[in-house]
Amino acid sequence: MCYNTAMTAAKLLLDKKREGHALGSAEIREFVTGFTRGEIPDYQMSAFAMAVCCRGMTPRETADLTDAMMRSGVTVDWRDVPLPTADKHSTGGVGDKLSLVVQPLAAACGVAVPSLTGRGLGITGGTADKLETIPGYNAALSLDAFKRVVSEVGVSMTVQTEEICPADRKLYALRDVTGTVASIPLICSSILSKKWAEGAGTLVFDVKVGSGAFMKTREEAHELATALVTSSRAAGRKAAALVTDMDAPLGFAVGNVNEVAEAIAMLNGERPGAVLDLCVEEAALMVSLARDLPLDEARAMCLARLADGAAFAKFAQMVAAQGGDLDRFARLREAPTFKFRIQAMKSGFVAAIDADRVGRVALALGAGRERAGDRIDPLAGVTLSVQVGDRVAVGAPLATLEKSTAPEGLEKAAAELYKAFRVEPAAPEPKPLVIERIV
Ligand code: URA
C-alpha cells in the first residue's frame, strides 16, 4: 500500500476505534503491516494505542492484533525436535529468578524448552542479564544457534532476536512514552505475539500481582491471566496460568550474580521453601500439558529430577552449550565488593518486606536499569537474611546491600531498605504464593 493510502485507511481505523466499534481482522492486519513497513507513522500508532487503552478490544480483536504482530517477523518452527515444546513466561517481579530453575527442570522431564527471554528494566530484573553474569555465557544467540542448543540440550535461554516481532518492539517503544503501557489487550498481544512467534506448543504464564509487580490488583492480574490463556488456547496452544503474589521479593536474593547463585542452590536442592515449590509447580504444569500427563505425575517427576541432580545437570549443559563457565562464576562471588548490613531494631516477626522498595534499592545500587541500554553492576543487589514470617531479635541481620563500583550511596540505600521491613509483635497469617490457578 502506498504511504498516503495507508495513512488514510489508518485515519478511518482510528475514527472507528475512537467511537468504540470493533475493528475487522483485515483492518488490524493491514494497519500493523503498514506500521512495520514504515507506511503508518508513529503518531497514528500512538493514537491507536491510546484509543485501545480507552476503548479496550474484544477477544477477537486482541487475537487479531497478536497474530498480526507475530507475523511482522520470523516465526520459529520446532517440527524437527522430537520432543513436545513448552515455555513459561513471567510478567516480572523482584527477585524473580524462577526461570533459571523452571526451564531446565522441565527440560530434565522430557520437554524441549525454547525460551526467548528479556532484559531487566526498572525494578523488574531480566533473566538474560542474570545469565550473562556467568562468564562467557552468550545470551544473544542467533536463531540458528538457539535452535541448535534446544535440539542438542533440550533447553536454551537467550534474548529475543531482532527478527522476532519487530512490530511489538516498535509499538512497545511508543507505548513506553505515551502512557499506553497499562492496557490488558496491548499487554496481552505484546506478550503473546513474542511467545507465539517463539513457537512452543505449551505456554505457562506466571502473572505476578502486588507491590513489586506490573499488575497491582488481583482483578487486573486475573483479567490478564485469563486473556493470556484463552487467547493462546484459541490459537491452538496448550496453556495455563498462575496468578502469584509479588508483595515480597521472591526468595533471598535480588540482583544478578546473587540471584543466579540462589537459583543454582535451588537446583541443587539446597534452598527448599515456597519459591522452590512454585518452581516445581510451574515446571510440572509445563510437563503435564506438553506430555499429556496427570499433574500429580508431572509434579512427582519434577521432584525426582531435582533430587537426582538431573535438573542441575540440564542447567549446566545449557550454560556450557552457550559458552558459560560455572567454575569462573563460583569465583565471582569471592570478588571484593562494598557491603552494608541492616539489622532489626526491634524484636518480633517479619510481617512484610515491600518488594517495590527492595527493587528500587537494588536498582539504585546498580543491579538494574533505569533506561534501556544502561549498564548494570552484576554484583550489586540486596540479599535478604529473613523471609516474611521469620522471628527476629533486636540486632538480627535483616539484609545486606552490595555493590562493586564504590561505597558511595550505600548508607542512604540502607536507610531506604530498612523502610521495606515491617516487624510486628505477632506472627503474620501465612500467605500462599499461588493466589489463583487457571489450568
Ligand atoms: N511485557 C511485554 O512483553 N509487553 C507488555 O506490554 C508488558 C509487559
Tab-separated table of C-alpha atoms and ligand atoms in Angstrom:
chain	number	residue	atom	x	y	z
A	1	MET	CA	0.000	0.000	0.000
A	2	CYS	CA	1.324	3.466	-0.794
A	3	TYR	CA	2.165	5.845	2.058
A	4	ASN	CA	-0.865	8.148	1.644
A	5	THR	CA	-3.404	5.350	1.135
A	6	ALA	CA	-2.105	3.593	4.265
A	7	MET	CA	-2.381	6.807	6.284
A	8	THR	CA	-5.938	7.471	5.057
A	9	ALA	CA	-7.005	3.908	5.927
A	10	ALA	CA	-5.353	4.365	9.334
A	11	LYS	CA	-7.340	7.554	9.943
A	12	LEU	CA	-10.626	5.689	9.265
A	13	LEU	CA	-9.497	2.895	11.584
A	14	LEU	CA	-8.703	5.428	14.310
A	15	ASP	CA	-12.130	7.098	13.910
A	16	LYS	CA	-13.788	3.700	14.258
A	17	LYS	CA	-11.826	2.723	17.363
A	18	ARG	CA	-12.375	6.136	18.961
A	19	GLU	CA	-16.132	5.628	18.586
A	20	GLY	CA	-15.854	2.244	20.296
A	21	HIS	CA	-16.501	-0.031	17.292
A	22	ALA	CA	-14.704	-3.346	16.888
A	23	LEU	CA	-12.123	-3.419	14.104
A	24	GLY	CA	-12.064	-6.093	11.401
A	25	SER	CA	-9.291	-8.710	11.162
A	26	ALA	CA	-8.067	-7.414	7.793
A	27	GLU	CA	-8.060	-3.799	9.048
A	28	ILE	CA	-5.882	-4.704	12.023
A	29	ARG	CA	-3.534	-6.810	9.874
A	30	GLU	CA	-3.056	-4.044	7.300
A	31	PHE	CA	-2.546	-1.410	9.994
A	32	VAL	CA	0.184	-3.458	11.729
A	33	THR	CA	1.814	-4.372	8.416
A	34	GLY	CA	1.826	-0.712	7.379
A	35	PHE	CA	3.352	0.301	10.710
A	36	THR	CA	6.082	-2.359	10.458
A	37	ARG	CA	6.947	-1.178	6.928
A	38	GLY	CA	7.050	2.470	7.999
A	39	GLU	CA	3.939	3.432	5.962
A	40	ILE	CA	1.940	4.209	9.112
A	41	PRO	CA	3.703	6.942	11.121
A	42	ASP	CA	4.400	6.675	14.844
A	43	TYR	CA	1.769	9.318	15.669
A	44	GLN	CA	-1.017	7.233	14.170
A	45	MET	CA	0.145	4.133	16.013
A	46	SER	CA	0.374	6.150	19.253
A	47	ALA	CA	-3.203	7.356	18.738
A	48	PHE	CA	-4.258	3.763	18.136
A	49	ALA	CA	-2.585	2.631	21.385
A	50	MET	CA	-4.377	5.397	23.304
A	51	ALA	CA	-7.722	4.527	21.690
A	52	VAL	CA	-7.249	0.886	22.720
A	53	CYS	CA	-6.387	1.997	26.259
A	54	CYS	CA	-9.631	3.978	26.438
A	55	ARG	CA	-11.968	1.706	24.456
A	56	GLY	CA	-10.470	-1.766	25.015
A	57	MET	CA	-10.586	-4.600	22.493
A	58	THR	CA	-12.766	-7.657	22.063
A	59	PRO	CA	-11.041	-11.069	22.465
A	60	ARG	CA	-11.198	-11.463	18.688
A	61	GLU	CA	-9.550	-8.074	18.070
A	62	THR	CA	-6.839	-8.916	20.630
A	63	ALA	CA	-6.203	-12.232	18.880
A	64	ASP	CA	-6.018	-10.449	15.508
A	65	LEU	CA	-3.572	-7.857	16.860
A	66	THR	CA	-1.436	-10.626	18.368
A	67	ASP	CA	-1.434	-12.603	15.146
A	68	ALA	CA	-0.536	-9.536	13.074
A	69	MET	CA	2.359	-8.651	15.386
A	70	MET	CA	3.585	-12.246	15.409
A	71	ARG	CA	3.590	-12.236	11.595
A	72	SER	CA	5.549	-8.961	11.452
A	73	GLY	CA	8.719	-11.062	11.841
A	74	VAL	CA	10.091	-14.582	11.825
A	75	THR	CA	8.203	-17.461	13.461
A	76	VAL	CA	10.175	-20.440	14.755
A	77	ASP	CA	9.234	-23.997	13.895
A	78	TRP	CA	10.170	-26.944	16.144
A	79	ARG	CA	8.929	-29.808	13.960
A	80	ASP	CA	12.476	-31.215	13.728
A	81	VAL	CA	12.713	-31.559	17.512
A	82	PRO	CA	11.274	-34.958	18.560
A	83	LEU	CA	10.055	-33.718	21.977
A	84	PRO	CA	6.963	-31.628	22.814
A	85	THR	CA	7.887	-27.976	23.373
A	86	ALA	CA	6.934	-25.734	26.298
A	87	ASP	CA	7.908	-22.377	27.746
A	88	LYS	CA	6.887	-20.354	30.767
A	89	HIS	CA	6.548	-16.591	30.896
A	90	SER	CA	6.547	-14.415	33.969
A	91	THR	CA	5.189	-10.887	33.906
A	92	GLY	CA	8.210	-9.991	36.044
A	93	GLY	CA	8.941	-9.134	39.606
A	94	VAL	CA	11.569	-8.554	42.259
A	95	GLY	CA	13.952	-11.457	42.893
A	96	ASP	CA	12.191	-13.441	40.174
A	97	LYS	CA	14.875	-15.992	39.313
A	98	LEU	CA	12.312	-18.746	38.758
A	99	SER	CA	13.023	-19.258	35.040
A	100	LEU	CA	16.595	-20.287	35.849
A	101	VAL	CA	15.153	-23.253	37.764
A	102	VAL	CA	11.864	-23.953	35.974
A	103	GLN	CA	13.163	-24.194	32.403
A	104	PRO	CA	15.993	-26.728	32.998
A	105	LEU	CA	13.738	-28.658	35.377
A	106	ALA	CA	11.040	-29.045	32.701
A	107	ALA	CA	13.745	-29.965	30.176
A	108	ALA	CA	15.021	-32.665	32.549
A	109	CYS	CA	11.495	-34.134	32.428
A	110	GLY	CA	11.463	-34.705	28.670
A	111	VAL	CA	10.163	-31.391	27.346
A	112	ALA	CA	12.112	-29.179	24.916
A	113	VAL	CA	12.217	-25.607	26.246
A	114	PRO	CA	12.905	-22.825	23.724
A	115	SER	CA	12.912	-19.722	25.893
A	116	LEU	CA	13.322	-16.257	24.441
A	117	THR	CA	13.797	-14.055	27.425
A	118	GLY	CA	14.212	-10.381	28.249
A	119	ARG	CA	16.489	-7.850	29.842
A	120	GLY	CA	15.591	-6.045	33.038
A	121	LEU	CA	14.017	-2.617	33.118
A	122	GLY	CA	13.108	-0.619	36.230
A	123	ILE	CA	12.611	-2.798	39.295
A	124	THR	CA	11.945	-5.875	37.170
A	125	GLY	CA	15.048	-7.987	36.637
A	126	GLY	CA	15.744	-9.783	33.363
A	127	THR	CA	16.676	-13.439	33.034
A	128	ALA	CA	19.132	-12.613	30.232
A	129	ASP	CA	21.044	-10.146	32.473
A	130	LYS	CA	21.247	-12.745	35.215
A	131	LEU	CA	22.565	-15.440	32.881
A	132	GLU	CA	25.089	-13.055	31.360
A	133	THR	CA	26.806	-12.755	34.749
A	134	ILE	CA	28.080	-16.297	34.146
A	135	PRO	CA	31.446	-15.613	32.484
A	136	GLY	CA	31.282	-16.471	28.779
A	137	TYR	CA	27.509	-17.081	28.657
A	138	ASN	CA	26.097	-15.884	25.358
A	139	ALA	CA	22.541	-14.651	25.951
A	140	ALA	CA	22.296	-13.179	22.456
A	141	LEU	CA	22.360	-16.284	20.257
A	142	SER	CA	21.398	-16.185	16.609
A	143	LEU	CA	18.156	-18.030	15.844
A	144	ASP	CA	20.163	-20.892	14.299
A	145	ALA	CA	22.343	-21.257	17.416
A	146	PHE	CA	19.217	-21.068	19.612
A	147	LYS	CA	17.641	-23.920	17.638
A	148	ARG	CA	20.853	-25.960	17.839
A	149	VAL	CA	21.097	-25.616	21.640
A	150	VAL	CA	17.413	-26.557	22.084
A	151	SER	CA	17.914	-29.617	19.819
A	152	GLU	CA	21.137	-30.749	21.483
A	153	VAL	CA	20.489	-29.890	25.148
A	154	GLY	CA	16.693	-29.580	25.386
A	155	VAL	CA	16.706	-26.033	26.739
A	156	SER	CA	18.074	-22.664	25.693
A	157	MET	CA	17.591	-19.199	27.176
A	158	THR	CA	18.525	-16.229	25.058
A	159	VAL	CA	17.190	-12.764	24.247
A	160	GLN	CA	14.612	-12.252	21.572
A	161	THR	CA	16.409	-11.589	18.282
A	162	GLU	CA	15.700	-8.621	16.003
A	163	GLU	CA	13.795	-10.861	13.574
A	164	ILE	CA	11.099	-11.741	16.143
A	165	CYS	CA	8.051	-9.405	16.305
A	166	PRO	CA	9.565	-6.124	15.058
A	167	ALA	CA	6.064	-4.563	15.269
A	168	ASP	CA	5.932	-5.248	19.009
A	169	ARG	CA	9.358	-3.729	19.552
A	170	LYS	CA	8.359	-0.522	17.712
A	171	LEU	CA	4.947	-0.357	19.377
A	172	TYR	CA	6.316	-1.025	22.856
A	173	ALA	CA	8.791	1.871	22.486
A	174	LEU	CA	5.861	4.177	21.658
A	175	ARG	CA	3.682	2.841	24.490
A	176	ASP	CA	6.503	3.449	26.920
A	177	VAL	CA	6.481	7.200	26.183
A	178	THR	CA	2.782	7.786	25.506
A	179	GLY	CA	1.254	6.456	28.733
A	180	THR	CA	-0.217	3.444	26.947
A	181	VAL	CA	1.513	0.523	28.632
A	182	ALA	CA	-1.330	-0.212	31.054
A	183	SER	CA	-3.866	-1.819	28.751
A	184	ILE	CA	-4.731	-5.520	29.059
A	185	PRO	CA	-5.291	-6.090	25.284
A	186	LEU	CA	-1.996	-4.326	24.460
A	187	ILE	CA	-0.052	-6.179	27.162
A	188	CYS	CA	-1.638	-9.473	26.189
A	189	SER	CA	-0.891	-9.075	22.471
A	190	SER	CA	2.647	-7.875	23.218
A	191	ILE	CA	3.473	-10.891	25.390
A	192	LEU	CA	1.683	-13.429	23.220
A	193	SER	CA	2.982	-12.264	19.843
A	194	LYS	CA	6.536	-12.967	21.064
A	195	LYS	CA	5.628	-16.276	22.701
A	196	TRP	CA	3.659	-17.492	19.680
A	197	ALA	CA	6.498	-16.489	17.346
A	198	GLU	CA	8.909	-18.474	19.500
A	199	GLY	CA	6.775	-21.493	18.623
A	200	ALA	CA	6.420	-23.509	21.867
A	201	GLY	CA	3.321	-25.730	21.838
A	202	THR	CA	2.633	-25.249	25.572
A	203	LEU	CA	2.733	-21.948	27.439
A	204	VAL	CA	2.584	-21.489	31.192
A	205	PHE	CA	2.122	-17.929	32.450
A	206	ASP	CA	3.097	-16.629	35.863
A	207	VAL	CA	1.129	-13.409	36.299
A	208	LYS	CA	2.533	-11.561	39.269
A	209	VAL	CA	0.418	-9.272	41.416
A	210	GLY	CA	1.438	-6.977	44.248
A	211	SER	CA	3.736	-4.120	45.147
A	212	GLY	CA	6.684	-5.421	43.098
A	213	ALA	CA	4.599	-6.333	40.050
A	214	PHE	CA	3.269	-4.654	36.982
A	215	MET	CA	-0.273	-5.684	37.987
A	216	LYS	CA	-1.262	-4.086	41.267
A	217	THR	CA	-4.682	-5.666	41.818
A	218	ARG	CA	-5.936	-9.236	41.762
A	219	GLU	CA	-8.701	-8.225	39.351
A	220	GLU	CA	-6.199	-6.907	36.786
A	221	ALA	CA	-3.976	-9.962	37.229
A	222	HIS	CA	-6.968	-12.279	36.818
A	223	GLU	CA	-8.020	-10.442	33.674
A	224	LEU	CA	-4.556	-10.634	32.132
A	225	ALA	CA	-4.034	-14.295	33.105
A	226	THR	CA	-7.424	-15.248	31.651
A	227	ALA	CA	-6.750	-13.326	28.434
A	228	LEU	CA	-3.310	-14.962	28.015
A	229	VAL	CA	-4.713	-18.454	28.489
A	230	THR	CA	-7.914	-18.131	26.453
A	231	SER	CA	-6.174	-16.398	23.535
A	232	SER	CA	-3.378	-18.991	23.483
A	233	ARG	CA	-5.852	-21.861	23.557
A	234	ALA	CA	-7.903	-20.253	20.788
A	235	ALA	CA	-4.698	-20.103	18.740
A	236	GLY	CA	-4.116	-23.848	19.193
A	237	ARG	CA	-1.619	-23.770	22.058
A	238	LYS	CA	-1.941	-25.599	25.357
A	239	ALA	CA	-1.869	-23.014	28.122
A	240	ALA	CA	-2.225	-22.475	31.864
A	241	ALA	CA	-1.586	-19.568	34.212
A	242	LEU	CA	-0.886	-18.983	37.862
A	243	VAL	CA	-1.572	-15.634	39.496
A	244	THR	CA	1.144	-15.339	42.141
A	245	ASP	CA	1.954	-12.995	44.985
A	246	MET	CA	4.617	-10.330	44.423
A	247	ASP	CA	4.221	-8.253	47.587
A	248	ALA	CA	7.546	-9.547	48.960
A	249	PRO	CA	10.699	-10.381	46.963
A	250	LEU	CA	10.914	-13.974	45.756
A	251	GLY	CA	13.473	-15.786	47.885
A	252	PHE	CA	16.522	-14.137	49.410
A	253	ALA	CA	18.486	-12.604	46.525
A	254	VAL	CA	17.607	-9.509	44.492
A	255	GLY	CA	20.276	-8.672	41.949
A	256	ASN	CA	22.058	-10.653	39.288
A	257	VAL	CA	25.032	-12.733	40.485
A	258	ASN	CA	23.319	-13.365	43.827
A	259	GLU	CA	20.107	-14.481	42.088
A	260	VAL	CA	21.963	-16.913	39.831
A	261	ALA	CA	23.737	-18.316	42.897
A	262	GLU	CA	20.377	-18.749	44.639
A	263	ALA	CA	18.894	-20.464	41.590
A	264	ILE	CA	21.866	-22.854	41.443
A	265	ALA	CA	21.366	-23.620	45.146
A	266	MET	CA	17.675	-24.371	44.451
A	267	LEU	CA	18.597	-26.635	41.535
A	268	ASN	CA	20.936	-28.469	43.915
A	269	GLY	CA	18.151	-28.882	46.481
A	270	GLU	CA	19.851	-26.520	48.939
A	271	ARG	CA	17.035	-23.978	49.214
A	272	PRO	CA	13.753	-25.770	49.935
A	273	GLY	CA	10.754	-23.498	50.543
A	274	ALA	CA	7.878	-21.694	48.913
A	275	VAL	CA	9.890	-20.364	45.956
A	276	LEU	CA	11.232	-23.796	45.025
A	277	ASP	CA	7.693	-25.208	45.436
A	278	LEU	CA	6.460	-22.599	42.954
A	279	CYS	CA	9.246	-23.568	40.512
A	280	VAL	CA	8.152	-27.201	40.772
A	281	GLU	CA	4.507	-26.221	40.216
A	282	GLU	CA	5.324	-24.236	37.071
A	283	ALA	CA	7.612	-26.916	35.641
A	284	ALA	CA	5.001	-29.583	36.460
A	285	LEU	CA	2.322	-27.605	34.568
A	286	MET	CA	4.625	-27.388	31.544
A	287	VAL	CA	5.398	-31.117	31.656
A	288	SER	CA	1.811	-32.172	32.336
A	289	LEU	CA	0.364	-30.128	29.462
A	290	ALA	CA	3.165	-30.779	26.975
A	291	ARG	CA	3.363	-34.537	27.642
A	292	ASP	CA	-0.336	-35.111	28.410
A	293	LEU	CA	0.425	-36.462	31.878
A	294	PRO	CA	-1.651	-36.067	35.037
A	295	LEU	CA	-0.400	-33.088	37.039
A	296	ASP	CA	0.464	-35.247	40.077
A	297	GLU	CA	2.636	-37.491	37.932
A	298	ALA	CA	4.405	-34.492	36.379
A	299	ARG	CA	4.965	-32.990	39.840
A	300	ALA	CA	6.468	-36.259	41.145
A	301	MET	CA	8.728	-36.418	38.101
A	302	CYS	CA	9.956	-32.845	38.695
A	303	LEU	CA	10.740	-33.596	42.342
A	304	ALA	CA	12.631	-36.738	41.312
A	305	ARG	CA	14.688	-34.848	38.683
A	306	LEU	CA	15.606	-32.211	41.256
A	307	ALA	CA	16.604	-34.869	43.781
A	308	ASP	CA	18.728	-36.943	41.384
A	309	GLY	CA	20.639	-33.926	40.049
A	310	ALA	CA	19.216	-34.132	36.509
A	311	ALA	CA	17.719	-30.606	36.680
A	312	PHE	CA	21.033	-29.038	37.693
A	313	ALA	CA	22.835	-31.149	35.051
A	314	LYS	CA	20.476	-29.730	32.390
A	315	PHE	CA	21.190	-26.184	33.552
A	316	ALA	CA	24.957	-26.857	33.468
A	317	GLN	CA	24.712	-28.358	29.961
A	318	MET	CA	22.787	-25.331	28.710
A	319	VAL	CA	25.318	-22.937	30.257
A	320	ALA	CA	28.225	-24.858	28.665
A	321	ALA	CA	26.470	-25.011	25.275
A	322	GLN	CA	26.066	-21.212	25.381
A	323	GLY	CA	29.729	-20.686	26.285
A	324	GLY	CA	29.363	-20.113	30.038
A	325	ASP	CA	31.781	-21.278	32.719
A	326	LEU	CA	30.223	-22.152	36.088
A	327	ASP	CA	33.626	-22.569	37.802
A	328	ARG	CA	34.520	-18.994	36.955
A	329	PHE	CA	31.026	-17.921	38.084
A	330	ALA	CA	31.617	-19.526	41.503
A	331	ARG	CA	34.816	-17.470	41.850
A	332	LEU	CA	32.949	-14.222	41.054
A	333	ARG	CA	31.333	-14.382	44.457
A	334	GLU	CA	34.783	-14.056	46.026
A	335	ALA	CA	35.398	-10.716	44.295
A	336	PRO	CA	35.723	-7.780	46.740
A	337	THR	CA	32.573	-5.646	46.938
A	338	PHE	CA	31.269	-2.857	49.166
A	339	LYS	CA	28.711	-4.208	51.612
A	340	PHE	CA	26.387	-2.759	54.240
A	341	ARG	CA	24.261	-4.846	56.583
A	342	ILE	CA	20.996	-3.691	58.158
A	343	GLN	CA	19.704	-5.130	61.410
A	344	ALA	CA	16.397	-5.362	63.241
A	345	MET	CA	15.864	-2.501	65.689
A	346	LYS	CA	13.035	-4.269	67.470
A	347	SER	CA	12.193	-7.874	68.086
A	348	GLY	CA	9.127	-9.613	66.701
A	349	PHE	CA	8.031	-11.239	63.450
A	350	VAL	CA	8.771	-10.029	59.951
A	351	ALA	CA	5.253	-9.106	58.832
A	352	ALA	CA	6.126	-7.610	55.429
A	353	ILE	CA	9.077	-6.951	53.114
A	354	ASP	CA	7.954	-4.468	50.473
A	355	ALA	CA	9.074	-5.828	47.103
A	356	ASP	CA	8.747	-2.472	45.365
A	357	ARG	CA	11.061	-0.760	47.860
A	358	VAL	CA	13.607	-3.596	47.790
A	359	GLY	CA	13.524	-3.500	43.987
A	360	ARG	CA	14.106	0.255	43.966
A	361	VAL	CA	17.049	-0.046	46.341
A	362	ALA	CA	18.609	-2.816	44.215
A	363	LEU	CA	18.092	-0.607	41.152
A	364	ALA	CA	19.774	2.363	42.870
A	365	LEU	CA	22.730	0.145	43.804
A	366	GLY	CA	23.224	-0.656	40.112
A	367	ALA	CA	21.544	-4.066	39.855
A	368	GLY	CA	19.022	-2.835	37.294
A	369	ARG	CA	18.425	-0.308	34.539
A	370	GLU	CA	16.578	2.994	34.731
A	371	ARG	CA	16.633	3.166	30.938
A	372	ALA	CA	17.087	0.506	28.250
A	373	GLY	CA	20.797	0.277	27.432
A	374	ASP	CA	22.080	1.306	30.912
A	375	ARG	CA	24.954	-0.831	32.235
A	376	ILE	CA	24.339	-2.964	35.272
A	377	ASP	CA	26.699	-3.869	38.107
A	378	PRO	CA	26.437	-7.696	38.151
A	379	LEU	CA	27.485	-7.945	41.797
A	380	ALA	CA	25.158	-5.222	43.040
A	381	GLY	CA	21.983	-6.080	44.872
A	382	VAL	CA	20.253	-6.907	48.098
A	383	THR	CA	20.478	-10.255	49.876
A	384	LEU	CA	17.791	-10.756	52.494
A	385	SER	CA	18.629	-12.622	55.696
A	386	VAL	CA	14.975	-13.228	56.574
A	387	GLN	CA	11.658	-14.015	54.945
A	388	VAL	CA	8.142	-12.892	55.839
A	389	GLY	CA	7.007	-14.802	58.952
A	390	ASP	CA	10.516	-15.201	60.450
A	391	ARG	CA	11.065	-14.277	64.086
A	392	VAL	CA	13.816	-11.701	64.689
A	393	ALA	CA	15.560	-10.418	67.799
A	394	VAL	CA	16.986	-6.899	68.180
A	395	GLY	CA	20.233	-6.765	66.213
A	396	ALA	CA	19.403	-9.741	63.987
A	397	PRO	CA	20.512	-9.197	60.369
A	398	LEU	CA	17.693	-8.278	58.005
A	399	ALA	CA	19.589	-7.817	54.755
A	400	THR	CA	22.925	-6.996	53.138
A	401	LEU	CA	23.322	-4.375	50.425
A	402	GLU	CA	26.179	-4.845	47.992
A	403	LYS	CA	27.786	-3.048	45.064
A	404	SER	CA	31.136	-3.334	43.359
A	405	THR	CA	31.729	0.164	41.995
A	406	ALA	CA	32.146	2.482	45.025
A	407	PRO	CA	30.856	2.667	48.604
A	408	GLU	CA	29.007	5.983	47.981
A	409	GLY	CA	25.257	5.707	48.311
A	410	LEU	CA	25.286	2.538	50.402
A	411	GLU	CA	24.210	4.170	53.658
A	412	LYS	CA	21.394	6.137	52.038
A	413	ALA	CA	20.216	2.994	50.270
A	414	ALA	CA	20.401	1.086	53.555
A	415	ALA	CA	18.137	3.633	55.260
A	416	GLU	CA	15.668	3.265	52.430
A	417	LEU	CA	15.862	-0.526	52.558
A	418	TYR	CA	15.147	-0.531	56.264
A	419	LYS	CA	11.733	1.014	55.486
A	420	ALA	CA	10.854	-2.078	53.436
A	421	PHE	CA	10.676	-4.211	56.596
A	422	ARG	CA	7.693	-4.297	58.915
A	423	VAL	CA	8.337	-6.075	62.207
A	424	GLU	CA	5.253	-6.786	64.354
A	425	PRO	CA	4.784	-8.443	67.745
A	426	ALA	CA	2.582	-11.227	66.318
A	427	ALA	CA	3.324	-13.674	63.511
A	428	PRO	CA	1.551	-12.752	60.239
A	429	GLU	CA	-1.025	-15.079	58.689
A	430	PRO	CA	0.838	-17.365	56.252
A	431	LYS	CA	0.146	-16.211	52.697
A	432	PRO	CA	0.461	-18.710	49.823
A	433	LEU	CA	2.444	-17.650	46.760
A	434	VAL	CA	-0.172	-19.036	44.385
A	435	ILE	CA	-3.302	-16.864	44.509
A	436	GLU	CA	-5.225	-18.272	41.558
A	437	ARG	CA	-4.815	-21.146	39.095
A	438	ILE	CA	-6.181	-21.032	35.562
A	439	VAL	CA	-5.446	-24.553	34.399
B	1	URA	N1	5.720	-7.282	28.824
B	1	URA	C1	5.644	-7.267	27.478
B	1	URA	O1	6.317	-8.000	26.794
B	1	URA	N2	4.782	-6.391	26.912
B	1	URA	C2	3.995	-5.570	27.625
B	1	URA	O2	3.225	-4.840	27.057
B	1	URA	C3	4.099	-5.598	29.018
B	1	URA	C4	4.970	-6.474	29.603
